[in-house]
């Protein structure tokens, strides 16, 4: 039985495909390459010695989905495909709702038509919004999101819940990722942002290789231990393994279930800079700037439910995250080298 991975050429998708292949699963990837390159999948093949079937196409294209479900014995879908830039989503909300919400509706429709009833969805800690107490726990209702991106994830979770009630044979897991960082330890696959990175670690890594001059720290006056924002960072390989473990749960679950995938520990921006400097031996110049719109002061996961029900917890700490980020950045100063603007 084959697993369809939408968005499988992307950052988290490619690492998850690697983990699945290492478990001898058969994988088909559907990706429109809007934010990725097929090179990631070639490298996954190089690392595993295994073949991935790749379709370049859009999750909004029902004909393309039909074709895939007709040609392969798909047993389950891991759904990463979507747009993820928070800032961009405030400027172009319709694109975000189309790709993320509409795209997921099309996927669900075609899954139902093809009698494929198992789904893992990439959700985000951002669905907890501005008013949830920390640490975030799955029993807290989602809402008060601070960007169209976050709202698109929240809408999709509501849709998945309604759908699961109406279609009792479906099993659906929403995995709420905290802040994924790092890369596979080989340094062959990793995060390859288009243009100037929005996220902290890719930005730090590009300062370290001299591509960017200095890091702007967004806010030095938050009510945190050093005034900078606190987040729960999770190594992308821990995240990838979380998906593999959730696949086992899908087989016995009926209905909808959401799990936090985080470490349970928060680090401030300044702590992240220090940890990176220690791992790389490179000094990161930075400057405190005003807060970034839509950012929350501090949040991290209550990681207890995933541990209890999935038997999953993180095994890679902050030093491994920094080592692997630096290794990937050093070996691939131009990323996968696919962007036209480079
Ligand atoms: P990514 O951009 O590297 O991967 C997403 C992939 O989906 C890309 O390869 C892109 O080309 C593809 N894609 C986008 N729209 C598509 C469409 N309409 N049809 C087909 N393919 C499409 O991002 P990522 O960091 O790997 O994130 C994967 C998923 O996890 C996303 O849904 C994202 O919202 C979610 N997520 C990411 C983070 C994070 O910080 N990276 C945190 C929480 C949740
Ligand atoms: N951040 C920063 N400078 C940057 C990018 C991010 O100070 O160039 C901070 C941001 O304010 C937040 C943390 O780093 O406190 C993580 O931000 P990121 O964008 O990586 O993830 P988010 O939690 O916003 O999804």
Coordinates of C-alpha atoms and ligand atoms in Angstrom, one line a residue:
X1 CA 0.0 0.0 0.0
X2 CA 1.2 3.4 -1.0
X3 CA 1.2 6.7 0.9
X4 CA 0.4 9.9 -1.1
X5 CA 2.5 12.8 0.2
X6 CA 1.3 16.2 -1.0
X7 CA 3.9 18.9 -0.7
X8 CA 6.5 16.1 -0.4
X9 CA 9.2 18.1 -2.2
X10 CA 9.1 20.8 0.5
X11 CA 11.1 21.2 3.7
X12 CA 9.2 19.0 6.1
X13 CA 7.7 16.8 3.3
X14 CA 11.1 15.8 2.0
X15 CA 12.4 14.8 5.4
X16 CA 9.2 12.8 6.1
X17 CA 9.4 11.0 2.7
X18 CA 13.0 10.0 3.7
X19 CA 11.8 8.6 7.0
X20 CA 8.9 6.7 5.3
X21 CA 11.2 5.2 2.7
X22 CA 13.6 4.1 5.4
X23 CA 10.6 2.2 6.9
X24 CA 10.1 0.6 3.4
X25 CA 6.9 2.4 2.7
X26 CA 6.0 3.1 -0.9
X27 CA 5.6 6.8 -1.5
X28 CA 4.0 9.0 -4.2
X29 CA 4.6 12.7 -4.1
X30 CA 2.4 15.4 -5.5
X31 CA 3.9 18.9 -5.5
X32 CA 3.5 21.9 -7.7
X33 CA 7.1 23.0 -6.9
X34 CA 5.8 26.5 -6.1
X35 CA 8.1 26.6 -3.1
X36 CA 10.5 23.7 -3.7
X37 CA 12.6 21.9 -6.2
X38 CA 12.6 18.3 -7.4
X39 CA 16.3 18.2 -6.4
X40 CA 15.1 17.5 -2.8
X41 CA 13.6 14.3 -3.9
X42 CA 16.6 13.3 -6.0
X43 CA 18.7 13.7 -2.8
X44 CA 16.2 11.6 -0.8
X45 CA 16.7 8.9 -3.5
X46 CA 20.5 9.3 -3.1
X47 CA 20.2 8.9 0.6
X48 CA 17.9 5.9 0.7
X49 CA 18.6 4.2 -2.6
X50 CA 14.8 4.1 -3.1
X51 CA 12.5 5.4 -5.7
X52 CA 9.8 8.0 -5.2
X53 CA 7.1 8.5 -7.8
X54 CA 6.7 12.2 -8.4
X55 CA 3.8 14.1 -9.9
X56 CA 4.2 17.8 -10.6
X57 CA 0.7 19.1 -10.1
X58 CA -1.6 21.1 -7.9
X59 CA -3.9 19.8 -5.1
X60 CA -6.5 22.1 -6.5
X61 CA -6.6 20.1 -9.7
X62 CA -9.2 17.3 -9.2
X63 CA -8.2 15.6 -12.5
X64 CA -4.7 15.3 -11.4
X65 CA -5.8 13.8 -8.0
X66 CA -8.2 11.4 -9.7
X67 CA -5.3 10.2 -11.9
X68 CA -3.1 9.5 -9.0
X69 CA -5.8 7.7 -7.0
X70 CA -6.6 5.7 -10.2
X71 CA -3.0 4.7 -10.9
X72 CA -1.8 3.8 -7.4
X73 CA -3.1 1.8 -4.5
X74 CA -3.1 4.7 -2.1
X75 CA -4.0 3.7 1.5
X76 CA -3.4 7.1 3.2
X77 CA -2.4 10.7 2.5
X78 CA 0.0 12.9 4.3
X79 CA -1.0 16.5 3.4
X80 CA 1.8 19.0 3.6
X81 CA 0.9 21.1 0.5
X82 CA 0.1 24.7 1.1
X83 CA 1.4 28.2 1.4
X84 CA 3.1 29.1 4.7
X85 CA 4.5 32.6 4.7
X86 CA 2.6 34.5 7.5
X87 CA 3.5 38.0 6.3
X88 CA 2.6 37.2 2.7
X89 CA -0.7 35.8 3.8
X90 CA -1.8 39.2 5.1
X91 CA -1.1 40.8 1.7
X92 CA -2.6 38.0 -0.4
X93 CA -5.2 36.2 1.8
X94 CA -7.2 34.9 -1.2
X95 CA -4.2 32.9 -2.5
X96 CA -3.8 31.4 1.0
X97 CA -7.5 30.5 1.3
X98 CA -7.4 29.0 -2.2
X99 CA -4.3 26.9 -1.8
X100 CA -4.8 25.9 1.7
X101 CA -8.6 25.7 2.3
X102 CA -9.9 25.1 -1.2
X103 CA -7.0 22.8 -2.0
X104 CA -7.8 20.7 1.1
X105 CA -11.5 20.5 0.1
X106 CA -10.6 19.2 -3.3
X107 CA -8.2 16.6 -1.8
X108 CA -10.9 15.4 0.6
X109 CA -13.5 15.1 -2.1
X110 CA -11.1 13.0 -4.3
X111 CA -10.1 10.9 -1.3
X112 CA -13.7 10.1 -0.6
X113 CA -14.4 9.3 -4.2
X114 CA -11.4 7.0 -4.3
X115 CA -12.2 5.3 -0.9
X116 CA -9.0 6.5 0.7
X117 CA -9.9 7.2 4.3
X118 CA -6.7 8.0 6.2
X119 CA -5.3 11.5 6.4
X120 CA -2.6 13.3 8.3
X121 CA -2.8 17.1 8.0
X122 CA 0.0 19.6 8.7
X123 CA -1.5 22.0 11.2
X124 CA 0.3 24.5 13.3
X125 CA 0.7 25.8 16.8
X126 CA -0.6 29.1 15.3
X127 CA -4.2 27.7 15.5
X128 CA -4.1 28.3 19.3
X129 CA -4.1 32.1 18.5
X130 CA -3.5 35.0 20.8
X131 CA -5.6 34.0 23.8
X132 CA -4.6 30.5 24.7
X133 CA -2.6 29.9 27.9
X134 CA 0.9 28.4 27.6
X135 CA 1.9 25.7 27.4
X136 CA -0.5 25.1 24.6
X137 CA -2.6 22.0 25.2
X138 CA -4.9 20.2 22.8
X139 CA -8.0 20.6 25.0
X140 CA -7.9 24.4 24.5
X141 CA -10.3 25.5 21.8
X142 CA -8.6 26.9 18.7
X143 CA -9.2 30.5 17.4
X144 CA -8.1 34.1 17.6
X145 CA -5.5 33.5 14.9
X146 CA -3.3 36.4 14.0
X147 CA -2.9 36.0 10.2
X148 CA -4.8 34.6 7.2
X149 CA -2.3 31.8 7.2
X150 CA -3.2 30.8 10.7
X151 CA -6.9 31.2 10.0
X152 CA -6.6 28.9 7.0
X153 CA -5.1 26.2 9.2
X154 CA -7.9 26.8 11.8
X155 CA -10.6 26.6 9.1
X156 CA -9.1 23.4 7.8
X157 CA -9.1 21.8 11.2
X158 CA -12.8 22.7 11.6
X159 CA -13.6 21.3 8.2
X160 CA -11.8 18.1 9.1
X161 CA -13.7 17.7 12.3
X162 CA -17.1 18.2 10.5
X163 CA -16.0 15.8 7.7
X164 CA -14.9 13.2 10.2
X165 CA -18.4 13.3 11.9
X166 CA -20.2 13.0 8.6
X167 CA -17.9 10.2 7.2
X168 CA -17.4 7.7 10.1
X169 CA -15.0 5.5 8.1
X170 CA -12.5 8.4 7.9
X171 CA -9.6 8.7 10.3
X172 CA -7.9 12.1 10.4
X173 CA -5.0 13.4 12.5
X174 CA -4.0 17.0 12.6
X175 CA -0.4 17.5 13.7
X176 CA 0.2 20.9 15.2
X177 CA 3.8 21.6 14.6
X178 CA 5.7 24.1 16.7
X179 CA 8.8 25.6 15.1
X180 CA 10.5 23.1 12.8
X181 CA 14.3 23.7 12.3
X182 CA 17.4 21.8 11.4
X183 CA 18.1 19.4 8.6
X184 CA 18.9 15.7 8.0
X185 CA 22.2 15.0 9.5
X186 CA 23.8 14.2 6.1
X187 CA 23.4 17.8 5.1
X188 CA 22.0 16.7 1.8
X189 CA 18.4 17.9 2.4
X190 CA 17.3 20.9 4.4
X191 CA 15.3 24.1 4.4
X192 CA 15.8 26.2 1.3
X193 CA 13.7 29.4 1.6
X194 CA 13.0 31.5 -1.5
X195 CA 14.6 35.0 -1.2
X196 CA 15.3 36.5 2.2
X197 CA 14.2 34.1 4.9
X198 CA 11.2 35.0 7.2
X199 CA 12.1 32.4 9.8
X200 CA 14.7 32.8 12.5
X201 CA 17.1 29.9 11.9
X202 CA 17.4 30.2 8.1
X203 CA 18.1 33.9 8.7
X204 CA 20.8 33.2 11.3
X205 CA 22.4 30.6 9.0
X206 CA 22.6 33.0 6.1
X207 CA 24.2 35.7 8.3
X208 CA 26.7 33.0 9.4
X209 CA 27.8 32.3 5.8
X210 CA 27.9 36.1 5.1
X211 CA 25.0 36.2 2.7
X212 CA 23.1 38.5 5.0
X213 CA 24.8 41.2 7.1
X214 CA 23.0 41.0 10.4
X215 CA 20.0 39.5 12.1
X216 CA 17.1 41.8 13.2
X217 CA 15.7 40.6 16.5
X218 CA 12.0 41.4 16.4
X219 CA 11.2 42.9 19.8
X220 CA 13.4 43.3 22.9
X221 CA 10.6 44.3 25.3
X222 CA 8.4 41.2 25.5
X223 CA 7.6 40.0 29.0
X224 CA 10.1 37.1 28.7
X225 CA 13.3 36.3 30.5
X226 CA 15.5 38.4 28.2
X227 CA 12.8 40.5 26.4
X228 CA 12.9 38.5 23.2
X229 CA 10.3 36.1 21.8
X230 CA 10.1 32.5 23.1
X231 CA 9.3 29.5 20.8
X232 CA 9.3 25.8 21.0
X233 CA 11.8 24.6 18.3
X234 CA 11.6 21.0 17.0
X235 CA 14.2 19.2 14.9
X236 CA 12.7 18.4 11.5
X237 CA 13.8 14.7 11.8
X238 CA 11.9 14.4 15.1
X239 CA 8.9 15.9 13.3
X240 CA 9.3 13.5 10.3
X241 CA 9.4 10.5 12.7
X242 CA 6.3 11.9 14.4
X243 CA 4.4 11.5 11.1
X244 CA 5.6 7.9 10.7
X245 CA 4.3 7.1 14.2
X246 CA 1.1 8.9 13.6
X247 CA 0.6 6.7 10.5
X248 CA 0.3 3.7 12.9
X249 CA -2.2 5.5 15.0
X250 CA -4.3 6.3 11.9
X251 CA -5.0 2.6 11.4
X252 CA -6.7 2.2 14.7
X253 CA -8.3 5.7 15.1
X254 CA -11.8 6.6 14.0
X255 CA -12.7 10.3 13.6
X256 CA -10.6 13.3 14.1
X257 CA -7.7 13.9 16.6
X258 CA -5.2 16.7 17.0
X259 CA -1.7 16.4 18.5
X260 CA 0.9 18.9 19.3
X261 CA 4.3 18.1 17.9
X262 CA 6.8 20.1 20.0
X263 CA 9.5 19.6 22.5
X264 CA 7.7 21.1 25.5
X265 CA 10.6 23.6 26.0
X266 CA 10.8 27.3 24.9
X267 CA 13.9 29.2 23.9
X268 CA 14.3 32.9 23.4
X269 CA 15.7 34.5 20.2
X270 CA 18.9 35.5 22.1
X271 CA 19.3 31.9 23.4
X272 CA 19.0 30.6 19.9
X273 CA 21.7 33.0 18.7
X274 CA 24.0 31.9 21.5
X275 CA 23.3 28.2 20.7
X276 CA 24.0 28.7 17.0
X277 CA 27.3 30.6 17.8
X278 CA 28.4 27.8 20.1
X279 CA 27.7 25.1 17.5
X280 CA 29.2 26.9 14.5
X281 CA 32.0 29.0 16.1
X282 CA 30.7 32.0 14.1
X283 CA 29.6 35.2 15.7
X284 CA 26.1 36.5 14.7
X285 CA 25.8 40.2 14.6
X286 CA 22.3 41.3 15.5
X287 CA 20.3 44.4 16.3
X288 CA 17.1 44.7 18.3
X289 CA 14.2 46.0 16.1
X290 CA 10.6 46.8 16.9
X291 CA 8.2 43.8 17.3
X292 CA 6.9 42.1 14.1
X293 CA 3.2 42.4 13.5
X294 CA 1.2 39.4 14.5
X295 CA 4.0 37.8 16.6
X296 CA 3.1 36.5 20.1
X297 CA 5.5 36.9 23.0
X298 CA 6.0 33.3 24.0
X299 CA 4.5 29.9 23.4
X300 CA 5.6 26.3 23.7
X301 CA 3.9 22.9 23.6
X302 CA 2.4 20.7 26.2
X303 CA 3.8 17.6 24.5
X304 CA 2.1 15.1 26.8
X305 CA -0.7 13.9 24.6
X306 CA 1.5 12.8 21.7
X307 CA 3.7 11.0 24.2
X308 CA 0.8 9.2 25.8
X309 CA -1.2 8.3 22.8
X310 CA 1.5 8.0 20.0
X311 CA 4.4 7.1 22.1
X312 CA 6.3 9.9 20.4
X313 CA 8.6 12.5 21.9
X314 CA 11.6 14.6 20.6
X315 CA 15.0 13.0 20.8
X316 CA 17.2 15.8 19.4
X317 CA 18.1 18.9 21.4
X318 CA 19.0 22.4 20.6
X319 CA 22.7 21.6 19.9
X320 CA 21.8 19.0 17.3
X321 CA 19.4 21.5 15.7
X322 CA 22.1 24.0 15.4
X323 CA 24.8 21.6 14.2
X324 CA 22.5 20.2 11.5
X325 CA 21.3 23.7 10.4
X326 CA 25.0 24.8 10.0
X327 CA 26.0 21.6 8.3
X328 CA 23.2 22.0 5.7
X329 CA 23.9 25.7 5.2
X330 CA 27.6 25.1 4.7
X331 CA 27.2 22.2 2.3
X332 CA 24.5 24.1 0.3
X333 CA 25.3 27.8 0.4
X334 CA 22.9 28.3 -2.5
X335 CA 20.3 25.8 -1.3
X336 CA 19.1 23.5 -4.0
X337 CA 20.0 26.3 -6.4
X338 CA 16.7 26.2 -8.3
X339 CA 15.4 29.7 -7.8
X340 CA 15.4 32.0 -10.9
X341 CA 16.4 35.0 -8.8
X342 CA 19.7 33.5 -7.7
Ligands
LIG1 P1 7.3 24.1 2.2 O1 6.9 25.3 1.5 O2 8.8 23.7 2.1 O3 6.5 22.8 1.7 C1 5.2 22.9 1.2 C2 5.2 22.3 -0.2 O4 3.9 22.3 -0.8 C3 6.1 22.9 -1.2 O5 7.0 22.0 -1.8 C4 5.2 23.6 -2.2 O6 5.8 23.6 -3.5 C5 4.0 22.7 -2.1 N1 2.7 23.3 -2.5 C6 2.3 24.5 -2.1 N2 1.0 24.7 -2.6 C7 0.7 23.6 -3.3 C8 -0.4 23.2 -4.1 N3 -1.5 24.0 -4.2 N4 -0.4 22.0 -4.7 C9 0.7 21.2 -4.6 N5 1.8 21.5 -3.9 C10 1.8 22.7 -3.3 O7 6.8 24.2 3.7 P2 7.1 23.3 4.9 O8 7.8 24.1 5.9 O9 7.7 22.0 4.5 O10 5.6 23.1 5.5 C11 4.8 21.9 5.1 C12 3.5 22.1 5.8 O11 3.6 22.3 7.2 C13 2.7 23.3 5.3 O12 1.3 23.0 5.2 C14 2.9 24.3 6.4 O13 1.9 25.3 6.5 C15 2.9 23.4 7.6 N6 3.7 24.0 8.8 C16 4.9 24.5 8.6 C17 5.6 25.1 9.6 C18 7.0 25.6 9.5 O14 7.4 26.5 10.3 N7 7.8 25.2 8.5 C19 5.0 25.2 10.9 C20 3.7 24.7 11.0 C21 3.1 24.1 10.0
LIG2 N1 12.5 36.4 14.7 C1 13.5 37.4 14.8 N2 14.1 37.8 13.6 C2 13.9 37.2 12.4 C3 12.9 36.1 12.4 C4 12.3 35.7 13.5 O1 13.7 38.0 15.8 O2 14.5 37.6 11.4 C5 11.9 35.9 15.9 C6 10.3 36.0 15.9 O3 9.9 37.3 16.3 C7 9.9 34.9 16.9 C8 11.0 33.8 16.6 O4 12.1 34.5 16.1 O5 10.0 35.3 18.2 C9 10.6 32.7 15.7 O6 10.2 33.3 14.5 P1 9.9 32.5 13.2 O7 9.5 33.4 12.1 O8 11.0 31.6 12.9 O9 8.7 31.5 13.6 P2 7.2 31.9 14.1 O10 7.1 31.5 15.5 O11 6.9 33.3 13.8 O12 6.3 31.0 13.2

